[in-house]
């Protein structure tokens, strides 16, 4: 199964864990969520350091910035 969403995150981010739970509550399974640690990429760190967690739909590049809920995830499909 291929990932449908990217979750930009970092270690120790409790909001990122909440964001992942929202995606799971939406009905996604773990394999559909690609988690990327922004600390591993200077460009991502610069772009998202003040706004993680961020979720992006891989098909259309639409993004959600925290806070968001299940209904918000539906809107980026």
Short mmCIF file of C-alpha atoms in Angstrom, two decimals:
data_model
loop_
_atom_site.label_atom_id
_atom_site.label_comp_id
_atom_site.label_asym_id
_atom_site.label_seq_id
_atom_site.Cartn_x
_atom_site.Cartn_y
_atom_site.Cartn_z
CA UNK A 1 0.00 0.00 0.00
CA UNK A 2 1.36 3.39 -0.96
CA UNK A 3 1.29 6.45 1.27
CA UNK A 4 -1.41 8.97 0.39
CA UNK A 5 -0.47 11.65 2.89
CA UNK A 6 2.76 13.10 4.22
CA UNK A 7 2.91 14.12 7.87
CA UNK A 8 5.70 16.62 8.47
CA UNK A 9 6.78 16.06 12.05
CA UNK A 10 9.71 15.73 14.42
CA UNK A 11 10.60 13.64 17.46
CA UNK A 12 8.96 14.71 20.71
CA UNK A 13 6.17 16.67 19.01
CA UNK A 14 2.98 15.83 20.93
CA UNK A 15 0.87 17.81 18.45
CA UNK A 16 2.29 15.63 15.68
CA UNK A 17 1.03 12.55 17.52
CA UNK A 18 -2.40 14.17 17.76
CA UNK A 19 -2.29 14.94 14.04
CA UNK A 20 -1.46 11.32 13.23
CA UNK A 21 -4.41 10.24 15.37
CA UNK A 22 -6.71 12.56 13.38
CA UNK A 23 -5.52 10.87 10.17
CA UNK A 24 -6.14 7.43 11.65
CA UNK A 25 -9.58 8.53 12.87
CA UNK A 26 -10.28 9.70 9.31
CA UNK A 27 -9.87 6.09 8.26
CA UNK A 28 -6.32 5.95 6.99
CA UNK A 29 -4.06 3.10 7.98
CA UNK A 30 -0.46 3.53 9.07
CA UNK A 31 0.86 2.53 5.61
CA UNK A 32 -1.04 5.42 3.99
CA UNK A 33 0.81 8.00 6.11
CA UNK A 34 4.42 8.85 5.30
CA UNK A 35 6.00 10.61 8.27
CA UNK A 36 8.91 12.91 7.43
CA UNK A 37 11.09 14.37 10.17
CA UNK A 38 11.77 18.00 9.25
CA UNK A 39 15.01 17.92 11.24
CA UNK A 40 16.53 15.72 8.52
CA UNK A 41 16.13 18.36 5.80
CA UNK A 42 17.23 22.00 6.12
CA UNK A 43 14.66 23.19 3.56
CA UNK A 44 11.79 21.47 5.37
CA UNK A 45 13.06 22.73 8.71
CA UNK A 46 13.09 26.28 7.39
CA UNK A 47 9.61 25.94 5.89
CA UNK A 48 7.82 24.10 8.69
CA UNK A 49 9.71 24.70 11.95
CA UNK A 50 7.05 27.07 13.29
CA UNK A 51 4.04 25.21 11.92
CA UNK A 52 4.37 21.45 12.45
CA UNK A 53 2.44 19.28 12.31
CA UNK A 54 1.57 19.74 8.65
CA UNK A 55 -0.24 17.18 6.52
CA UNK A 56 0.00 17.15 2.74
CA UNK A 57 -2.05 15.14 0.26
CA UNK A 58 0.55 13.57 -2.07
CA UNK A 59 -1.82 13.59 -5.08
CA UNK A 60 -2.75 17.28 -5.15
CA UNK A 61 -0.21 18.88 -2.75
CA UNK A 62 -2.96 20.45 -0.64
CA UNK A 63 -1.79 21.02 2.92
CA UNK A 64 -3.31 21.30 6.37
CA UNK A 65 -1.66 23.19 9.18
CA UNK A 66 -2.44 22.35 12.81
CA UNK A 67 -5.01 22.52 14.29
CA UNK A 68 -7.21 20.39 12.04
CA UNK A 69 -9.83 17.69 12.40
CA UNK A 70 -11.30 14.81 10.39
CA UNK A 71 -13.57 17.15 8.42
CA UNK A 72 -10.57 19.26 7.42
CA UNK A 73 -8.78 16.15 6.11
CA UNK A 74 -11.82 15.45 3.92
CA UNK A 75 -11.45 18.91 2.38
CA UNK A 76 -7.94 18.25 1.04
CA UNK A 77 -8.90 15.08 -0.87
#
